PDB file of C-alpha atoms in Angstrom:
ATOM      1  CA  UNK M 205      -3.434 -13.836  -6.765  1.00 81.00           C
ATOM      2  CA  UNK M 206      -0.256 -12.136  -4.745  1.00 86.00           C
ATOM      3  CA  UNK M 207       0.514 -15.277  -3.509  1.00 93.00           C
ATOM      4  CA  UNK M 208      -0.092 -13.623   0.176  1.00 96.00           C
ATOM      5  CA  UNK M 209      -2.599 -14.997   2.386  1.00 97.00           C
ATOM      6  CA  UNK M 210      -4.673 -13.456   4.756  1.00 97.00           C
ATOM      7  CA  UNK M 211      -6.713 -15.017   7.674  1.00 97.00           C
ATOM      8  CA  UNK M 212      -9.586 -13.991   8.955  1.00 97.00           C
ATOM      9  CA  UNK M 213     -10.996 -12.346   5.765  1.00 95.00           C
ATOM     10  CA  UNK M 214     -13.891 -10.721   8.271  1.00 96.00           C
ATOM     11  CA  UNK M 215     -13.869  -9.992  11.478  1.00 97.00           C
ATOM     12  CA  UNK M 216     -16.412  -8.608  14.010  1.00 97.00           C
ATOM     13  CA  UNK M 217     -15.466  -7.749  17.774  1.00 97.00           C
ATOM     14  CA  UNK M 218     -16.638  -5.376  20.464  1.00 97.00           C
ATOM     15  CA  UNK M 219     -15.049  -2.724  21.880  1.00 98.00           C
ATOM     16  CA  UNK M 220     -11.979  -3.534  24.574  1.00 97.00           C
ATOM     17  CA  UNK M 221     -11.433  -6.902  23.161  1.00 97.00           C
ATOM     18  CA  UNK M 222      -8.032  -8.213  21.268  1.00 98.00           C
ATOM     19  CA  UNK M 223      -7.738  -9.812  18.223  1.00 98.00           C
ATOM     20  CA  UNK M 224      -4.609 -11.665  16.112  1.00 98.00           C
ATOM     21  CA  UNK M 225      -4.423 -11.205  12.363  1.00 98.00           C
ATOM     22  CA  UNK M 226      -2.430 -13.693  10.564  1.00 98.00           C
ATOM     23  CA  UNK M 227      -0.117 -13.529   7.369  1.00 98.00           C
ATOM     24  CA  UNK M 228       1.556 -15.803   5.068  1.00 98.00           C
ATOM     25  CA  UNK M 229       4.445 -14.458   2.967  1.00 97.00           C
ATOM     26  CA  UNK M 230       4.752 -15.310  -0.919  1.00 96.00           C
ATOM     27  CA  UNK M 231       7.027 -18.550  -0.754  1.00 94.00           C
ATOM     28  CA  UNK M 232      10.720 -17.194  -0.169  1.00 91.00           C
ATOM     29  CA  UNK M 233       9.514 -13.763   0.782  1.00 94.00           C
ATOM     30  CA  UNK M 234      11.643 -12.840   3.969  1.00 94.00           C
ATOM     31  CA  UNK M 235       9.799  -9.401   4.518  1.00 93.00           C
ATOM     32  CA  UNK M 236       6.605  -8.709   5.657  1.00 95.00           C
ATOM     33  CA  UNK M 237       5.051  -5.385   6.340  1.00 94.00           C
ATOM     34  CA  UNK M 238       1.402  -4.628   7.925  1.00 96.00           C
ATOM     35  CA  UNK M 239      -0.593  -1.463   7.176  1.00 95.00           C
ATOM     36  CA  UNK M 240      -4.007  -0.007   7.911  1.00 96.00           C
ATOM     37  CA  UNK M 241      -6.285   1.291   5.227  1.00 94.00           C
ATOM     38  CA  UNK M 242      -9.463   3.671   7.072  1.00 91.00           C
ATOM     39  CA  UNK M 243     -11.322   6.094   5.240  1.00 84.00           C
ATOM     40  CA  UNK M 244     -10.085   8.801   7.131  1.00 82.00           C
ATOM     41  CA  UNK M 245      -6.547   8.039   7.578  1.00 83.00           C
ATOM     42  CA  UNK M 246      -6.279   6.175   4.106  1.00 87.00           C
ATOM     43  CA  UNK M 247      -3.419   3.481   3.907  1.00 90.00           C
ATOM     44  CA  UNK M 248      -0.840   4.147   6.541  1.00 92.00           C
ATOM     45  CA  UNK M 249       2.495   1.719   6.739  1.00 92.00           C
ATOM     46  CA  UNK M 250       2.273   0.336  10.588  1.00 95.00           C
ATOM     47  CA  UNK M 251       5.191  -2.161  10.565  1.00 95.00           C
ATOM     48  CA  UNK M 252       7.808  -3.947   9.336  1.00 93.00           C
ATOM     49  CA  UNK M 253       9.532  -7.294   9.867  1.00 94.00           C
ATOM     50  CA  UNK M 254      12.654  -9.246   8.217  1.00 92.00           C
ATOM     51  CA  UNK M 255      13.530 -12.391   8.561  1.00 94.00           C
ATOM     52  CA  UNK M 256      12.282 -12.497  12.281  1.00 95.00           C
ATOM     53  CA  UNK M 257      13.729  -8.892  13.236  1.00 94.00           C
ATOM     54  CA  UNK M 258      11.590  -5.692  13.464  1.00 94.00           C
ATOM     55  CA  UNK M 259      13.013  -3.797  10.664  1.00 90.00           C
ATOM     56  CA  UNK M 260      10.756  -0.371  10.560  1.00 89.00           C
ATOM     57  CA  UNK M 261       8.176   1.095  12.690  1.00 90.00           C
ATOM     58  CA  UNK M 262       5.444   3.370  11.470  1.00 89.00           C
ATOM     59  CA  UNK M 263       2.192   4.700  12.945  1.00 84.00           C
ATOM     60  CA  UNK M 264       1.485   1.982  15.020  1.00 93.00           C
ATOM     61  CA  UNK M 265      -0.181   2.436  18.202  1.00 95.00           C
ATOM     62  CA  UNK M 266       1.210   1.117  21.477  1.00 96.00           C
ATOM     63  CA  UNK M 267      -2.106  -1.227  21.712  1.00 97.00           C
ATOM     64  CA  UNK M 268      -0.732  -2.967  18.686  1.00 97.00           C
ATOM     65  CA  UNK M 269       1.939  -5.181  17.884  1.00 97.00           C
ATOM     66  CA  UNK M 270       3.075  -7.817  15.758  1.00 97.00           C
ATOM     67  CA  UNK M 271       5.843 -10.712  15.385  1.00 97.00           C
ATOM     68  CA  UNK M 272       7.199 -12.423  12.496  1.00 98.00           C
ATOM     69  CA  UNK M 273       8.206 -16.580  13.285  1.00 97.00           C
ATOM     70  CA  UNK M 274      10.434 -18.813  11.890  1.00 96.00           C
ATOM     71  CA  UNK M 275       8.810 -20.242   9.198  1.00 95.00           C
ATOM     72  CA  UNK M 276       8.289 -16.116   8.093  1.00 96.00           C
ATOM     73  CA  UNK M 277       4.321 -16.055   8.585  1.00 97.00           C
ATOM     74  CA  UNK M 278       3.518 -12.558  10.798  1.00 98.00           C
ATOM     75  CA  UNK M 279       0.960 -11.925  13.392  1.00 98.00           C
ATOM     76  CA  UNK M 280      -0.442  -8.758  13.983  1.00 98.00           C
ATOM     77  CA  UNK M 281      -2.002  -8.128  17.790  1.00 98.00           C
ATOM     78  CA  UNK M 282      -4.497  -5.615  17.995  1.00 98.00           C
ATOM     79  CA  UNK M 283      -5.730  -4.939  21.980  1.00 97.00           C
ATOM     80  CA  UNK M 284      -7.616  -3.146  23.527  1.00 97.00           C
ATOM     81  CA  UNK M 285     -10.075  -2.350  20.384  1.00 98.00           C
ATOM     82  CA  UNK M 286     -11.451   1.019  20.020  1.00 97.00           C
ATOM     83  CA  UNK M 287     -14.399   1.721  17.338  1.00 96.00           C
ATOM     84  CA  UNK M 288     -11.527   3.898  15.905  1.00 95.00           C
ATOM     85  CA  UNK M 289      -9.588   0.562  14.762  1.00 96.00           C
ATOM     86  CA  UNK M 290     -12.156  -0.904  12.287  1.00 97.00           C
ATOM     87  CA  UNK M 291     -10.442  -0.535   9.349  1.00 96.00           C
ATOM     88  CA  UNK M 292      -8.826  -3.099   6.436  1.00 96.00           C
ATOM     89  CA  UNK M 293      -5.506  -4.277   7.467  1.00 97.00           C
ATOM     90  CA  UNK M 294      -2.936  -5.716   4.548  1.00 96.00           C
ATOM     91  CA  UNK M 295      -0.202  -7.689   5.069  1.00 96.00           C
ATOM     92  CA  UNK M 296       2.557  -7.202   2.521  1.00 94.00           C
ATOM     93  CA  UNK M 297       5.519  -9.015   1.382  1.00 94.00           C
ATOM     94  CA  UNK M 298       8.716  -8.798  -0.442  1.00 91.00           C
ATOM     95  CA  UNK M 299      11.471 -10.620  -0.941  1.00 87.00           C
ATOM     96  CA  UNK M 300      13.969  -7.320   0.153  1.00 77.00           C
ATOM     97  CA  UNK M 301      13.905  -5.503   2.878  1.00 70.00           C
ATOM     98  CA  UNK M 302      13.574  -2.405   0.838  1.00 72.00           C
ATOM     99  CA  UNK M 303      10.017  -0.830   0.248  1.00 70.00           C
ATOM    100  CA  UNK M 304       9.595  -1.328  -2.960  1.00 70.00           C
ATOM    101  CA  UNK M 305       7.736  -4.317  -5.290  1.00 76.00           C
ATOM    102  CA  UNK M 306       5.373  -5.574  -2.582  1.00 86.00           C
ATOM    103  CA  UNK M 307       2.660  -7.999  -2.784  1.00 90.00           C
ATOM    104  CA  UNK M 308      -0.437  -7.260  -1.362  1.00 93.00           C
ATOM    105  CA  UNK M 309      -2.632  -9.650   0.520  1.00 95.00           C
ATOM    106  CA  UNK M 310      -6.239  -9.586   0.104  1.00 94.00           C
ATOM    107  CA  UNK M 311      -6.947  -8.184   3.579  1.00 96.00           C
ATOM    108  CA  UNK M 312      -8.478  -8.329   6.921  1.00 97.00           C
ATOM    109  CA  UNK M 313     -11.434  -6.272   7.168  1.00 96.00           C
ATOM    110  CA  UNK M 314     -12.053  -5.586  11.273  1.00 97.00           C
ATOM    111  CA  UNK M 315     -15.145  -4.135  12.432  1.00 97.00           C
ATOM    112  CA  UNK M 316     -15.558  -2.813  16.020  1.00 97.00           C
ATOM    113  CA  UNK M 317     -18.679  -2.663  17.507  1.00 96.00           C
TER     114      UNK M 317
ATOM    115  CA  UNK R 231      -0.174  11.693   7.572  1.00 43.00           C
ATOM    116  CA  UNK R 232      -0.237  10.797   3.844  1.00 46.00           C
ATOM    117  CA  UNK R 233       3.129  11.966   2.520  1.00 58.00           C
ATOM    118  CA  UNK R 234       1.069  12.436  -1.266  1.00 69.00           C
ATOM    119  CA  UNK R 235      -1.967  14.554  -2.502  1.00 81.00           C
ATOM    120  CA  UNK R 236      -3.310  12.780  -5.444  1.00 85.00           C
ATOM    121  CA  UNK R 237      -5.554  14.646  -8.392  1.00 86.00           C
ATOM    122  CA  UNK R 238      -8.166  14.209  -9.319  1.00 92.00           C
ATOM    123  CA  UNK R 239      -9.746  11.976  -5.896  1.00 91.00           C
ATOM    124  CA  UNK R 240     -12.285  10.806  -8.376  1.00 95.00           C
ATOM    125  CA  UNK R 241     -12.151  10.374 -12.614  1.00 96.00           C
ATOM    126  CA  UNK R 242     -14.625   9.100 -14.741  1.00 96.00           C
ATOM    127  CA  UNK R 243     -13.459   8.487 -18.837  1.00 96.00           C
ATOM    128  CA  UNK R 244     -15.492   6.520 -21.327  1.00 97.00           C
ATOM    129  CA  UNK R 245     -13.625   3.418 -22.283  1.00 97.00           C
ATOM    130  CA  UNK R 246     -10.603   4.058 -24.777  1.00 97.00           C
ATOM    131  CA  UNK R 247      -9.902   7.761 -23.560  1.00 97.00           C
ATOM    132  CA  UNK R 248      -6.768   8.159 -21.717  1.00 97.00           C
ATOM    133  CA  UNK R 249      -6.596   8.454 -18.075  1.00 97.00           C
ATOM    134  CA  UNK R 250      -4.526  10.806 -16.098  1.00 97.00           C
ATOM    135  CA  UNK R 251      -3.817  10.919 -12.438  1.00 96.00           C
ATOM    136  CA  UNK R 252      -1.158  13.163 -10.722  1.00 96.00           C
ATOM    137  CA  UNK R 253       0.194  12.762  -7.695  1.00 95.00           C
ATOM    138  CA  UNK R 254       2.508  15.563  -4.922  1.00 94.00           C
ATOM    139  CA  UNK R 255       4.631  14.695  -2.248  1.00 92.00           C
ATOM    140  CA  UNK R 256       6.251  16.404  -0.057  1.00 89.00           C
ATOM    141  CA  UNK R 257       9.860  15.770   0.660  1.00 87.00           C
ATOM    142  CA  UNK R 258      12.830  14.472  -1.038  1.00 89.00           C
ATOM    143  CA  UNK R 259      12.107  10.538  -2.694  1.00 90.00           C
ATOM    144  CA  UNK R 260      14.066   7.914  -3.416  1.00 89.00           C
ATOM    145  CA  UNK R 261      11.396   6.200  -4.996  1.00 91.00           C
ATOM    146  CA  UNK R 262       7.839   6.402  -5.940  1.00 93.00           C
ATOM    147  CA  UNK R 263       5.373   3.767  -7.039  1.00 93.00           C
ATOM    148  CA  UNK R 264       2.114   3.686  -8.170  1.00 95.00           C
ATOM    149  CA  UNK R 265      -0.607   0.802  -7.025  1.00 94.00           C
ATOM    150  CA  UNK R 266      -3.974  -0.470  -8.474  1.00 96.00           C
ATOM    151  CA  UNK R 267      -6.558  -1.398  -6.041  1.00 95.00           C
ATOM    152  CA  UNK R 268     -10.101  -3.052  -6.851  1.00 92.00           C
ATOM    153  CA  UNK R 269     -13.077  -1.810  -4.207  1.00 86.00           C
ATOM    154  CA  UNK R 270     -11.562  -3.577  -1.480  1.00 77.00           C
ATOM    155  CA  UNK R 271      -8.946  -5.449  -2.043  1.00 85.00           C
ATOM    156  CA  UNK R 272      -5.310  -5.752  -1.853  1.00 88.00           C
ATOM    157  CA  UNK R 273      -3.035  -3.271  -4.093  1.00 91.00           C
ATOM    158  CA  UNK R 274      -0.757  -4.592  -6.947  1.00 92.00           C
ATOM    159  CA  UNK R 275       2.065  -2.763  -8.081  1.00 91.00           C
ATOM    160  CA  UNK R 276       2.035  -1.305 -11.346  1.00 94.00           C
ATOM    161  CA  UNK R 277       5.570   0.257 -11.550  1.00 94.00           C
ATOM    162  CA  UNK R 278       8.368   1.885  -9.886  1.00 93.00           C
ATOM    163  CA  UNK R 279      10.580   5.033 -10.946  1.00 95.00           C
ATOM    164  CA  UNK R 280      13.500   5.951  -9.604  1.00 93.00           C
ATOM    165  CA  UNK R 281      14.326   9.632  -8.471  1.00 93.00           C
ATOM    166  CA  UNK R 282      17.153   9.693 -10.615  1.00 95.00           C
ATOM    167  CA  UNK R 283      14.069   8.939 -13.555  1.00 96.00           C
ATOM    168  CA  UNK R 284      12.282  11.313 -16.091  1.00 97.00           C
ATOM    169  CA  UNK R 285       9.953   8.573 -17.118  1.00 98.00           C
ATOM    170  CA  UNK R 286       8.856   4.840 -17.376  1.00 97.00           C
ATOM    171  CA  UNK R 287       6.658   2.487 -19.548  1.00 96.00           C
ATOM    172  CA  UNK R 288       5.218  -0.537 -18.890  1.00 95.00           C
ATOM    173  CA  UNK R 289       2.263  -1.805 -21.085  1.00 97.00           C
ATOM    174  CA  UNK R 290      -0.054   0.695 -21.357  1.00 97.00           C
ATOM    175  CA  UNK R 291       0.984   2.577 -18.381  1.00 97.00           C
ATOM    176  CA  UNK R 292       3.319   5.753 -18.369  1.00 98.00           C
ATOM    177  CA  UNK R 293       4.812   6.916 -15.391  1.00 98.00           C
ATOM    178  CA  UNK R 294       6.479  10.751 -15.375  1.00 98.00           C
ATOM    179  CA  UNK R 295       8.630  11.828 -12.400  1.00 97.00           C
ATOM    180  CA  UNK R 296       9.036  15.678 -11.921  1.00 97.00           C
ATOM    181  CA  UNK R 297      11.951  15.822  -8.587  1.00 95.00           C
ATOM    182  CA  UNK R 298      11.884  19.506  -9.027  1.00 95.00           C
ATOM    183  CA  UNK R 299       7.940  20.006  -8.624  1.00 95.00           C
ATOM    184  CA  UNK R 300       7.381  17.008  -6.355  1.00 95.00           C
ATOM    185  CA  UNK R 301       5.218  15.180  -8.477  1.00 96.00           C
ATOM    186  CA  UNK R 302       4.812  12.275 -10.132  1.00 97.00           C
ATOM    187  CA  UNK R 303       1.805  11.553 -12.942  1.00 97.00           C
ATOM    188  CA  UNK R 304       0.067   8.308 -14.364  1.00 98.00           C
ATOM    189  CA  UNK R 305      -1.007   7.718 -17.763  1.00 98.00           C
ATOM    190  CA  UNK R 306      -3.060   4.976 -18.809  1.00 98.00           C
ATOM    191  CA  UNK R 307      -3.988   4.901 -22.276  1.00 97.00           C
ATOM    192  CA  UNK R 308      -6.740   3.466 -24.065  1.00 97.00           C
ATOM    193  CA  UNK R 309      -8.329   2.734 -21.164  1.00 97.00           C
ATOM    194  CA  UNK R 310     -10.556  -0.593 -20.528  1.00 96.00           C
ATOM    195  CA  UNK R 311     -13.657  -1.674 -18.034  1.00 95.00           C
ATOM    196  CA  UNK R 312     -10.697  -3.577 -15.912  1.00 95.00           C
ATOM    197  CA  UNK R 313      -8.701  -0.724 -15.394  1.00 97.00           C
ATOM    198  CA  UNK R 314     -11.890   0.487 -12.883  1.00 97.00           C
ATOM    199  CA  UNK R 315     -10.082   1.463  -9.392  1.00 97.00           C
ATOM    200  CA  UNK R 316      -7.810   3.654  -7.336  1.00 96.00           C
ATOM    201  CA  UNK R 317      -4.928   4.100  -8.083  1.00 96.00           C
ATOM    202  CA  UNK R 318      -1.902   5.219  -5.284  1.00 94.00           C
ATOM    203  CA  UNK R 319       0.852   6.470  -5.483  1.00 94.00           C
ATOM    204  CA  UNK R 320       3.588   5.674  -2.713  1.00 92.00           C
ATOM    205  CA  UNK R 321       6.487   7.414  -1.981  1.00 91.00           C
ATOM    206  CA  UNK R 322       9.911   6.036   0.129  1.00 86.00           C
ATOM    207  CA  UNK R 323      13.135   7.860   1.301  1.00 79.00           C
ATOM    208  CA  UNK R 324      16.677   7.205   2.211  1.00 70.00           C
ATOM    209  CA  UNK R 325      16.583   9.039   5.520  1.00 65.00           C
ATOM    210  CA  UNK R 326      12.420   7.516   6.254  1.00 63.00           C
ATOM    211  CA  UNK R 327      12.738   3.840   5.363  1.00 65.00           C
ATOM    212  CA  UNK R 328       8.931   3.269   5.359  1.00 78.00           C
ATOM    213  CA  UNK R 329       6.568   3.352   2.514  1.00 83.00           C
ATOM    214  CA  UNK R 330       3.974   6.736   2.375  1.00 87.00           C
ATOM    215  CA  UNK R 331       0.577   6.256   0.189  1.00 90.00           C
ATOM    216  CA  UNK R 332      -1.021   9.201  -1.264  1.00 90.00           C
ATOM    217  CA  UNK R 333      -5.247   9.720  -0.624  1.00 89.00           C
ATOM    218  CA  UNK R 334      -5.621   7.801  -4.016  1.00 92.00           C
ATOM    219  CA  UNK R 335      -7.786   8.768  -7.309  1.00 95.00           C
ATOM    220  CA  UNK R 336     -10.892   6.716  -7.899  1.00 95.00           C
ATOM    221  CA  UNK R 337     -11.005   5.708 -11.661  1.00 97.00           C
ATOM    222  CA  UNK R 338     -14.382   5.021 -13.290  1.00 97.00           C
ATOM    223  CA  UNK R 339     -14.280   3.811 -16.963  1.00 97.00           C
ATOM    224  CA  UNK R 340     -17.717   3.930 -18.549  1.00 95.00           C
ATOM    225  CA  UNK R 341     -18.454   1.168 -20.758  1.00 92.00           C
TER     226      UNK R 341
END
């Protein structure tokens, strides 16, 4: 156990809806860092947040976004859902904001229908 | 796109043989790390190595950074049933703060 939690585990939606994936740091973990794993893109770094600030951007789409509060748990908005977005998303912490030594959450998996 | 090629995408070793995986990137590291993941599930990190590195140990793991070639390789020796999954390597850089994955070698180890 990472010590990073994930919430929902599963997730089914249609196509054109939005959805909110939620992630709780390891306790006194200030970064957090979202990424996509899809069997034809593999695992692809989306974004990062410390402390409250976006930190570094990857290939996130303009459809997605995310936000990190005050007590450091992240949200990660996904709109406008294409079948192209089912995929397993990870949340990630660490306790720099450099990218190394993460923890790994468990996962979201998100299917679009 | 993935910054790292890994090889082989698939390896199957009865238990107790060593296991190597390689992995190819393609511009100028600062670090690279290598992840375990079990069929769908989060990665843990198995070690990091610096560019400035030739090699690392940890456990049964050996990690071997070539700068010159662009590649990195992982050694697990006297492999087990638990060390069943694939295995990433990730790459960052000074000048692209973000972290790359390679496309990942599934390990089988055959009881």
């Amino acid at each position: 156990d990472s010590g990073v939690t994930q919430t929902p585990k599963h997730l089914i939606t249609a196509t054109g809806q939005r959805v909110t994936l939620r992630c709780s740091p390891r306790s006194g973990d200030l970064s957090v860092y979202w990424y996509q794993q899809s069997l034809d893109q593999g695992l692809q770094f989306l974004i990062q947040y410390y402390n409250g600030e976006e930190r570094a951007k990857g290939n996130i789409l303009e459809r997605f976004s995310a936000q990190q509060f005050p007590d450091l748990h992240s949200e990660l908005n996904l709109s406008s859902l294409e079948l192209g977005d089912s995929a397993l998303y990870f949340c990630a912490s660490s306790n720099t904001g450099a990218f190394y030594e993460q923890y790994f959450g468990p996962g979201t998996r998100l299917t679009v229908t | 796109s993935q910054q790292g090629e890994e090889d082989p995408q698939a390896l199957s070793i009865q238990e107790g043989e060593n296991a190597t995986m390689n992995c190819s990137y393609k511009t100028s590291i600062n670090n690279l790390q290598w992840y375990r993941q079990n069929s769908g599930r989060g990665l843990v990190h198995l070690i990091l190595i610096r560019s400035n590195e030739r090699e690392k140990h940890s456990g049964r793991l050996r990690v071997t950074l070539d700068t010159s070639k662009k590649s990195s390789s992982l050694l697990i020796t006297a492999s087990r049933a638990a060390d069943t999954a694939s295995y990433f390597c990730a790459t960052d850089a000074w000048e692209n703060e973000k972290l790359t994955f390679g496309t990942g070698t599934r390990l089988t180890i055959i009881p």
